[in-house]
PDB file of C-alpha atoms in Angstrom:
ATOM      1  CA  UNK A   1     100.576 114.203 123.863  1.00  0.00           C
ATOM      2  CA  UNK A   2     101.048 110.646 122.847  1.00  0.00           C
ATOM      3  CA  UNK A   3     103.590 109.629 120.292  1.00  0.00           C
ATOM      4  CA  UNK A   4     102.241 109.731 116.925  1.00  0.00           C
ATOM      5  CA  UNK A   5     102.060 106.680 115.361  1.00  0.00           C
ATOM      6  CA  UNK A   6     103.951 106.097 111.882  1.00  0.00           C
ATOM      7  CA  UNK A   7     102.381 104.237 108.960  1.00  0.00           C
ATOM      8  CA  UNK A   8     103.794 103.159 105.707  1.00  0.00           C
ATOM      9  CA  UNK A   9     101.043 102.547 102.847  1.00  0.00           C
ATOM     10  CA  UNK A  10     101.457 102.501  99.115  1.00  0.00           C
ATOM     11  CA  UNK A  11     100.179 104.861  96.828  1.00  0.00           C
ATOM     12  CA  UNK A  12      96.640 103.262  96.121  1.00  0.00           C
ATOM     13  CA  UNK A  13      95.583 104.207  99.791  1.00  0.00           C
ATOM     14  CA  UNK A  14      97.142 107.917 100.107  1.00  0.00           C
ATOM     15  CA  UNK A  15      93.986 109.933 100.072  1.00  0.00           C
ATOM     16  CA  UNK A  16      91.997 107.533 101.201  1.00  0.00           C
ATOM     17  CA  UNK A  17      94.418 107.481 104.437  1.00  0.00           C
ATOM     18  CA  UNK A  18      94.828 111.049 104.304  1.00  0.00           C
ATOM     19  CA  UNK A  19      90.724 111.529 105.287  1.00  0.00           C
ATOM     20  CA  UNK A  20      90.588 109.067 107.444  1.00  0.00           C
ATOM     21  CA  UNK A  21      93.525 110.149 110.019  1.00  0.00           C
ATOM     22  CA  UNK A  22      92.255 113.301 109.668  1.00  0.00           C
ATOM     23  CA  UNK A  23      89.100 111.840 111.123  1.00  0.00           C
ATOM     24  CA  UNK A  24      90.394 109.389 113.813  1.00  0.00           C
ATOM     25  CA  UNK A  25      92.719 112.584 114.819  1.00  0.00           C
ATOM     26  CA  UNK A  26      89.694 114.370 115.421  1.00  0.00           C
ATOM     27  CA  UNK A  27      88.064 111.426 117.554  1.00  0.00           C
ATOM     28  CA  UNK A  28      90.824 110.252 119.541  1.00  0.00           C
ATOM     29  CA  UNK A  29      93.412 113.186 119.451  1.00  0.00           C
ATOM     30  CA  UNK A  30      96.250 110.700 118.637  1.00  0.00           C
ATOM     31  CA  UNK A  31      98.983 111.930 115.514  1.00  0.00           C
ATOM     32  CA  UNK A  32      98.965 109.665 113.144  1.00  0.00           C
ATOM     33  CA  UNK A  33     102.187 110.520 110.714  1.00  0.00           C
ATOM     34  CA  UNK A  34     101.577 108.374 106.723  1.00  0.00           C
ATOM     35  CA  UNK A  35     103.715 107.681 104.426  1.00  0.00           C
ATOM     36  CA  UNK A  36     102.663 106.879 101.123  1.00  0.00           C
ATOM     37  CA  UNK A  37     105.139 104.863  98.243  1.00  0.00           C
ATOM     38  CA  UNK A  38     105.564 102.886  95.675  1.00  0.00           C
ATOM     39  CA  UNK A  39     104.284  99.327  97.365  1.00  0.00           C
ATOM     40  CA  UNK A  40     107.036  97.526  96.550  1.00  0.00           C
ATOM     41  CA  UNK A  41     109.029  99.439  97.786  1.00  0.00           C
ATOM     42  CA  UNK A  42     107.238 100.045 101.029  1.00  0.00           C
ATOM     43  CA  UNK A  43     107.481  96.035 101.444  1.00  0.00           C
ATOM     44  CA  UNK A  44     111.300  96.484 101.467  1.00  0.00           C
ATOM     45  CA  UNK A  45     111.831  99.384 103.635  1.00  0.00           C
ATOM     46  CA  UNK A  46     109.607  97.358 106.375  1.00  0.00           C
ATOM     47  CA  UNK A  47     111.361  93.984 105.202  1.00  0.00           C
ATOM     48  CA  UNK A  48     114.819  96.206 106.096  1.00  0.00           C
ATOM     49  CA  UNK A  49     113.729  96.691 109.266  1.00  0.00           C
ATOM     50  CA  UNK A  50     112.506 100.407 109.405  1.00  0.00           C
ATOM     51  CA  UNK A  51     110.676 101.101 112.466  1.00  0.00           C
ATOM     52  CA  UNK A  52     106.841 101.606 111.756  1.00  0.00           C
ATOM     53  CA  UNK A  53     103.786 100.900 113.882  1.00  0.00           C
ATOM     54  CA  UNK A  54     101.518 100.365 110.935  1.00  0.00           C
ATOM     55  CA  UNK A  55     102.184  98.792 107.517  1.00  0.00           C
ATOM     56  CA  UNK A  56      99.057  99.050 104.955  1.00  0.00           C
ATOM     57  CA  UNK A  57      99.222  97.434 101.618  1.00  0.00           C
ATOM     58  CA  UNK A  58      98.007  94.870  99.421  1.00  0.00           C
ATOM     59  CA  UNK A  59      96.318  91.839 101.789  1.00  0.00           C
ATOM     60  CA  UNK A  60      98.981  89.488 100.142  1.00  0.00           C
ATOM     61  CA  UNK A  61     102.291  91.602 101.083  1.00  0.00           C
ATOM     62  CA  UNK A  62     100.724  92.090 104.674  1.00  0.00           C
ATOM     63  CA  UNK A  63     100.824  87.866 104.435  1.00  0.00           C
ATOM     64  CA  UNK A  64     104.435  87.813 103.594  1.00  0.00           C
ATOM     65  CA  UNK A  65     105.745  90.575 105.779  1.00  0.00           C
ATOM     66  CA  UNK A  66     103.527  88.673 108.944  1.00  0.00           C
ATOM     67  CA  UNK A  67     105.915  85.361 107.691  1.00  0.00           C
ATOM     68  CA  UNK A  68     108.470  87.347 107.634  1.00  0.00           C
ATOM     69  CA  UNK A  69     108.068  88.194 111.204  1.00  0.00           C
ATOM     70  CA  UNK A  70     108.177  91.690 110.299  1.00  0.00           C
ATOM     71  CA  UNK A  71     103.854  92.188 111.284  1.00  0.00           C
ATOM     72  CA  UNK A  72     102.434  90.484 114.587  1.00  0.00           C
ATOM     73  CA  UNK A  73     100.827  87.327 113.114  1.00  0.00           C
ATOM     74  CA  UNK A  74      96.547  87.973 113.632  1.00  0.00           C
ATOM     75  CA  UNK A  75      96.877  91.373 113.399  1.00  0.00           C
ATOM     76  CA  UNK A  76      95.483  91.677 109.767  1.00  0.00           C
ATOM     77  CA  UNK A  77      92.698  93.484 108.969  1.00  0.00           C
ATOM     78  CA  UNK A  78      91.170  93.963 105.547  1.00  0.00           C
ATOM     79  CA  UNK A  79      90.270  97.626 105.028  1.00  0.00           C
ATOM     80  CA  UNK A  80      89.116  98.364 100.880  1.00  0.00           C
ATOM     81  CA  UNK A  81      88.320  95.943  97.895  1.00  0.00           C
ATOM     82  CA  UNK A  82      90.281  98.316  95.260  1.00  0.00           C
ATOM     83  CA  UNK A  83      89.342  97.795  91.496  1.00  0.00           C
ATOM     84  CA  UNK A  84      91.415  98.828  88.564  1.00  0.00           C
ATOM     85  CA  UNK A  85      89.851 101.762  85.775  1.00  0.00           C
ATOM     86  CA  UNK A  86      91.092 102.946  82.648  1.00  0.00           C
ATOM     87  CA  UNK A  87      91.994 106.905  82.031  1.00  0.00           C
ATOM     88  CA  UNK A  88      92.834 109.400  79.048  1.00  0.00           C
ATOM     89  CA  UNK A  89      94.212 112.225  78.631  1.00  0.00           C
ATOM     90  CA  UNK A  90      91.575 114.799  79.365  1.00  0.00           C
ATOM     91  CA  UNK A  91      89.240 115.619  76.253  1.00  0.00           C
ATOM     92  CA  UNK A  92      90.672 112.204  74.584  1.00  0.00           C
ATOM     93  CA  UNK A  93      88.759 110.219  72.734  1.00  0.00           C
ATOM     94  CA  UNK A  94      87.099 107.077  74.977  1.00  0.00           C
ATOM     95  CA  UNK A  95      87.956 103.546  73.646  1.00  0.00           C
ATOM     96  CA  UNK A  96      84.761 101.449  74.168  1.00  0.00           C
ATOM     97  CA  UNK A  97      85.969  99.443  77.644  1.00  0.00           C
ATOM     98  CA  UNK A  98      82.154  97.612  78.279  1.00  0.00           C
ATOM     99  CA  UNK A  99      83.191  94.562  77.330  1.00  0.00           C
ATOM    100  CA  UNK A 100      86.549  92.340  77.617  1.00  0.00           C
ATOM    101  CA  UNK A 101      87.299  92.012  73.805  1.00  0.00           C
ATOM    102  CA  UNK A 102      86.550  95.968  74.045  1.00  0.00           C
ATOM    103  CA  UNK A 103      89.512  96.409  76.859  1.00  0.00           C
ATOM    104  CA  UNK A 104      91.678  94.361  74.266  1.00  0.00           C
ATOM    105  CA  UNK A 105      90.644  96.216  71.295  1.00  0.00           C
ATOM    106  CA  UNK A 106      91.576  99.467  73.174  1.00  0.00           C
ATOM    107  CA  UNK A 107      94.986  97.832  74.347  1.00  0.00           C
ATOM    108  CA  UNK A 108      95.714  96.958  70.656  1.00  0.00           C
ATOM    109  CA  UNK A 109      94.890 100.472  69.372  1.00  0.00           C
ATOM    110  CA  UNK A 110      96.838 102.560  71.891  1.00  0.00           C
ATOM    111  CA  UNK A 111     100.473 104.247  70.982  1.00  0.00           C
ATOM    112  CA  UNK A 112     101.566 103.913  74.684  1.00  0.00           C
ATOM    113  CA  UNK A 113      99.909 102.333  77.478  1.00  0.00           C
ATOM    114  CA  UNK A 114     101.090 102.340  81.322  1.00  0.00           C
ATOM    115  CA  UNK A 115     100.221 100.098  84.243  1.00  0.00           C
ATOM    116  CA  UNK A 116     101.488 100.587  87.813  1.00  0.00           C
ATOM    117  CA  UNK A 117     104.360  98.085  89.447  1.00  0.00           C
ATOM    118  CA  UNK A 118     102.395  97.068  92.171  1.00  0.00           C
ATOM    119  CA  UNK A 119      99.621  93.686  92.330  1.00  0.00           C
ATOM    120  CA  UNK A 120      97.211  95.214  89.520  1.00  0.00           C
ATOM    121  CA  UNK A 121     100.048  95.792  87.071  1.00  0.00           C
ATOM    122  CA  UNK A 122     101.364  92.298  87.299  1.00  0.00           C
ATOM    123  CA  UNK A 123      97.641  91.003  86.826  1.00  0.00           C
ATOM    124  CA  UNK A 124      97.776  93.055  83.274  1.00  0.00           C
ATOM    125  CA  UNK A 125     100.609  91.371  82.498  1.00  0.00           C
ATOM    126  CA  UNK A 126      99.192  87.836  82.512  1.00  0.00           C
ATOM    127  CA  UNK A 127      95.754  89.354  80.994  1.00  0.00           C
ATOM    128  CA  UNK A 128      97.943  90.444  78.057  1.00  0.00           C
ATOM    129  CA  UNK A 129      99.589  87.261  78.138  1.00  0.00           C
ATOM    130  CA  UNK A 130      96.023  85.149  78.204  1.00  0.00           C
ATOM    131  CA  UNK A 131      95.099  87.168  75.217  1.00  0.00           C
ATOM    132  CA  UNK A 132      98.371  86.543  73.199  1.00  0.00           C
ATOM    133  CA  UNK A 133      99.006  90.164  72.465  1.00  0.00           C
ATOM    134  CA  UNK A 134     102.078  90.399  75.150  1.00  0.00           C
ATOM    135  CA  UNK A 135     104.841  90.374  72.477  1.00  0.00           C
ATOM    136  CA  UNK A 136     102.478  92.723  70.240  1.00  0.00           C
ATOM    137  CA  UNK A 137     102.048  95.975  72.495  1.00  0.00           C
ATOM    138  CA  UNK A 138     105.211  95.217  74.593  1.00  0.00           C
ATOM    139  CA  UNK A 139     107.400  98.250  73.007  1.00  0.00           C
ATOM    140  CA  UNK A 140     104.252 100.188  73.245  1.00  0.00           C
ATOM    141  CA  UNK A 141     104.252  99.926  77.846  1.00  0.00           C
ATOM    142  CA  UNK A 142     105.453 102.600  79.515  1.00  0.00           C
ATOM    143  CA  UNK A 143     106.011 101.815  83.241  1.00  0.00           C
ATOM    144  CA  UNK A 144     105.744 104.387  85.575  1.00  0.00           C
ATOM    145  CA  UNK A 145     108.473 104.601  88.034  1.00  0.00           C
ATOM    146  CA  UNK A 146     107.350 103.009  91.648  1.00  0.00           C
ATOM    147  CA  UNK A 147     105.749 105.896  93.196  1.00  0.00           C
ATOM    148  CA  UNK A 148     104.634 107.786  90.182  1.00  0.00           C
ATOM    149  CA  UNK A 149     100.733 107.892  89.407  1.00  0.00           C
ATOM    150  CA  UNK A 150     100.112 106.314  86.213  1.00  0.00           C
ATOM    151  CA  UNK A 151      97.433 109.014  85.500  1.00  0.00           C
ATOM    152  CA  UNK A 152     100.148 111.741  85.936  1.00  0.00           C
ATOM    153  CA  UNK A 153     101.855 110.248  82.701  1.00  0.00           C
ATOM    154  CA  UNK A 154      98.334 110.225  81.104  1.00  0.00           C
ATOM    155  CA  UNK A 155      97.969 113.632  81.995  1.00  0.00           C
ATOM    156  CA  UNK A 156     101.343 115.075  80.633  1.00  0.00           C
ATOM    157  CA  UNK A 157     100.200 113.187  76.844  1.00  0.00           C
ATOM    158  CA  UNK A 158     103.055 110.463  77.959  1.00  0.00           C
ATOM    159  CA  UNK A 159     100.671 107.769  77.728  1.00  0.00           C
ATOM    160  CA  UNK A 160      97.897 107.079  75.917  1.00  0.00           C
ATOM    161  CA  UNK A 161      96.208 104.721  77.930  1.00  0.00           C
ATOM    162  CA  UNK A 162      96.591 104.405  81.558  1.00  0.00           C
ATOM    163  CA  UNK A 163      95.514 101.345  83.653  1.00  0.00           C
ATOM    164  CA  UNK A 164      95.227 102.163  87.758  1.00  0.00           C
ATOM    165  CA  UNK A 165      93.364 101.296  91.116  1.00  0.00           C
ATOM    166  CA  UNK A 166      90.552 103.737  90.711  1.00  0.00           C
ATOM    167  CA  UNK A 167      91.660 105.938  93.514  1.00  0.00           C
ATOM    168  CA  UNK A 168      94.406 107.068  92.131  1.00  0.00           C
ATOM    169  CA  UNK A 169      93.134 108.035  89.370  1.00  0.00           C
ATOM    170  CA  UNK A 170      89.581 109.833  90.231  1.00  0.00           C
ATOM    171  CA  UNK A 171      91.935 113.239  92.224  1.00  0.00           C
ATOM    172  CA  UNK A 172      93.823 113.871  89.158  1.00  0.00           C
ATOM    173  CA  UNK A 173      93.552 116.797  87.163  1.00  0.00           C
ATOM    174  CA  UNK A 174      94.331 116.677  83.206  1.00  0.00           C
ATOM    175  CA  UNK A 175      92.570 113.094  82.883  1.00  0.00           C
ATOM    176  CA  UNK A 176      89.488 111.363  81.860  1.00  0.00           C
ATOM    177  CA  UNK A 177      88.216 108.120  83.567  1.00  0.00           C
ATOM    178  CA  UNK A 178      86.645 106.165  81.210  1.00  0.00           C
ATOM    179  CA  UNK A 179      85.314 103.602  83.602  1.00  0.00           C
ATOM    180  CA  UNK A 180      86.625 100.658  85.255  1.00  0.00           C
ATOM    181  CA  UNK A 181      87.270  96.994  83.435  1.00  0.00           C
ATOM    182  CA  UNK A 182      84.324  95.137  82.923  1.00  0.00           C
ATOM    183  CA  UNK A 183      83.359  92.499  85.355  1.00  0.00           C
ATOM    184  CA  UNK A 184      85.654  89.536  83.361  1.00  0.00           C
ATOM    185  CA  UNK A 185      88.675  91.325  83.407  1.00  0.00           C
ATOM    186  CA  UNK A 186      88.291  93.706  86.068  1.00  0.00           C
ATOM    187  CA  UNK A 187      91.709  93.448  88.813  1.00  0.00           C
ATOM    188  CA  UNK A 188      90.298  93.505  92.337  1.00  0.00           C
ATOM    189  CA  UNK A 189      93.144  93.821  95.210  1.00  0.00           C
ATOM    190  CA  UNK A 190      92.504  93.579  99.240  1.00  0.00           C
ATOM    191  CA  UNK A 191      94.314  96.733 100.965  1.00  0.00           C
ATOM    192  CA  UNK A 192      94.920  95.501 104.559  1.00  0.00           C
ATOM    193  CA  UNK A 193      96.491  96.891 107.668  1.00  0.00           C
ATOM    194  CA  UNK A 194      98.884  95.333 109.673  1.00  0.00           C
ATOM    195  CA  UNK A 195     100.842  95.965 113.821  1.00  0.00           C
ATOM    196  CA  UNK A 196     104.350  96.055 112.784  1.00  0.00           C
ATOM    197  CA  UNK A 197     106.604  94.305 115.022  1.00  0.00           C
ATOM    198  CA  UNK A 198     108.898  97.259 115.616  1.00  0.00           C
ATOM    199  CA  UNK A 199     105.761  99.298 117.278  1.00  0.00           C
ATOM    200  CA  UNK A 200     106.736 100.631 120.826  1.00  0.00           C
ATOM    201  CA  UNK A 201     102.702 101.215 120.913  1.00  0.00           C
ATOM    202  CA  UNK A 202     100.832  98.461 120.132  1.00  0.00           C
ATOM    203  CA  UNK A 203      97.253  99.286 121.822  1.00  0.00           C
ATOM    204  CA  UNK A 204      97.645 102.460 120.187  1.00  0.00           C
ATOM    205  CA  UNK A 205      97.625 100.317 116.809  1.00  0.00           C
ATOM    206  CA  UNK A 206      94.660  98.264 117.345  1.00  0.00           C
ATOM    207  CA  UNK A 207      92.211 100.793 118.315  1.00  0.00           C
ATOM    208  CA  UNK A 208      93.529 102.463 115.349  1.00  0.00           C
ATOM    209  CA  UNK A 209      92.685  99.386 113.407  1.00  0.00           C
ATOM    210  CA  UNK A 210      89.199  98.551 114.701  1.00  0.00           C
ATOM    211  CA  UNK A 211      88.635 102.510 113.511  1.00  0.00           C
ATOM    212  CA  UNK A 212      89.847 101.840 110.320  1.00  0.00           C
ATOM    213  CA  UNK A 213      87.388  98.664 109.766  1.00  0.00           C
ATOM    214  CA  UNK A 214      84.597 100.216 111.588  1.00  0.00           C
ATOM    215  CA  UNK A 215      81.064 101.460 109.803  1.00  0.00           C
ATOM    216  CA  UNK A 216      82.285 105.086 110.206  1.00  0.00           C
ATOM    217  CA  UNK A 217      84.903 104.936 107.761  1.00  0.00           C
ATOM    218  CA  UNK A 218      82.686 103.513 104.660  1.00  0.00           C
ATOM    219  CA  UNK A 219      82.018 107.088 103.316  1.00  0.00           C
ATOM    220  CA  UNK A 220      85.650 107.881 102.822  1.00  0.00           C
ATOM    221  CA  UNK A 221      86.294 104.685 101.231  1.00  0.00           C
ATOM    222  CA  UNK A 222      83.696 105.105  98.724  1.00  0.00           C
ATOM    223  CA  UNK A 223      84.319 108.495  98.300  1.00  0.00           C
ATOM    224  CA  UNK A 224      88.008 107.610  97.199  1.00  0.00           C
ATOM    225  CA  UNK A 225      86.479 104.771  94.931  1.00  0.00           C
ATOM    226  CA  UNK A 226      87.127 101.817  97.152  1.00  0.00           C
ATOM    227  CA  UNK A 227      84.478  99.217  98.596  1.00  0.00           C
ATOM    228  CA  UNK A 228      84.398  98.728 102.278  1.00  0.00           C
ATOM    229  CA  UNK A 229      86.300  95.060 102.668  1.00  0.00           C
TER     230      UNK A 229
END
């Protein structure tokens, strides 16, 4: 049996990840063991220097970790355009989100809101900034721990208003999505896939990655509310 190869992936990906190994396993017969985190701190764990023969995350931390030396330079491949979507706590009224002075209105009117730490959080941050309500709703942000769905806070009546990629969100129980952001506000990050350096197996990798970029895998993706990249 060959050697199962390791991945490291942040949260946004899990389930999506989760279907699709189960379907390569079934194809090729390789293990393929994932590990899902916080993406930040997946970065530093491969930044470190922890063995792992795949590292998928957002397109733009593959970029540094490949300058880093830490993923074989070429190796990219863009797997799922990921867009952000706004949740409630199950039953909760839904704030009007069709238009961009809607998503503000609803940011304004919240108790507690709650974005994750990884690319789409720090692209709030700079919407709230553009709209001059930072300093407004800033005692109001609850940030979820690295690692912790947003939704889950939603869920538990933590947060009022919780802003995450859409596939987190849509396998949650105890939460409404009310959509995603409209068009002129909407948050849109490339998950890629990337040979780390430290792989002992690195053909193993790449016909793992042409499987993950092939036609066969577009289902899952939009079945975990990604686009094919």
């Amino acid at each position: 049996m060959a050697t199962p190869l390791r991945i490291i992936s942040s949260m946004a990906t899990k389930q999506l990840l989760a279907d699709l190994v189960a379907q390569y396993s079934r194809l090729s017969g390789q293990a393929v063991e994932v590990e899902s985190v916080g993406g930040v701190d997946a970065a530093k764990r491969v930044q470190a220097g922890e063995a792992f023969d795949v590292v998928i995350l957002a397109s733009n931390a593959i970029d540094q970790l490949t300058q880093a030396g830490k993923v074989v330079a070429g190796s990219r491949a863009d797997l799922v355009k990921s867009g952000v979507a706004v949740a409630v706590q199950a039953g909760a009224p839904h704030p009007d989100i069709s238009s961009e002075e809607g998503v503000r209105q609803a940011v304004l009117s919240a108790g507690s809101l709650s974005y994750s730490t990884g690319p789409s959080g720090v692209a709030l941050v700079k919407q709230f900034e553009r709209w001059g309500i930072a300093d407004q709703i800033k005692d109001r942000i609850v940030q979820a721990p690295p690692g912790v769905p947003v939704g889950s806070l939603v869920a538990k009546g933590e947060v009022e208003l919780g802003f995450q990629q859409l596939s987190e969100l849509i396998h949650l129980q105890g939460i409404d999505v009310v959509g995603p952001l409209p068009p002129a506000v909407q948050v849109t990050t490339i998950f890629s896939a990337g040979l780390a350096t430290a792989s002992q197996q690195p053909q193993a990798v790449r016909a793992f990655l042409e499987f993950l970029v092939s036609d066969q895998t577009e289902n899952a993706k939009r079945a975990n509310g990604m686009e094919p990249a």
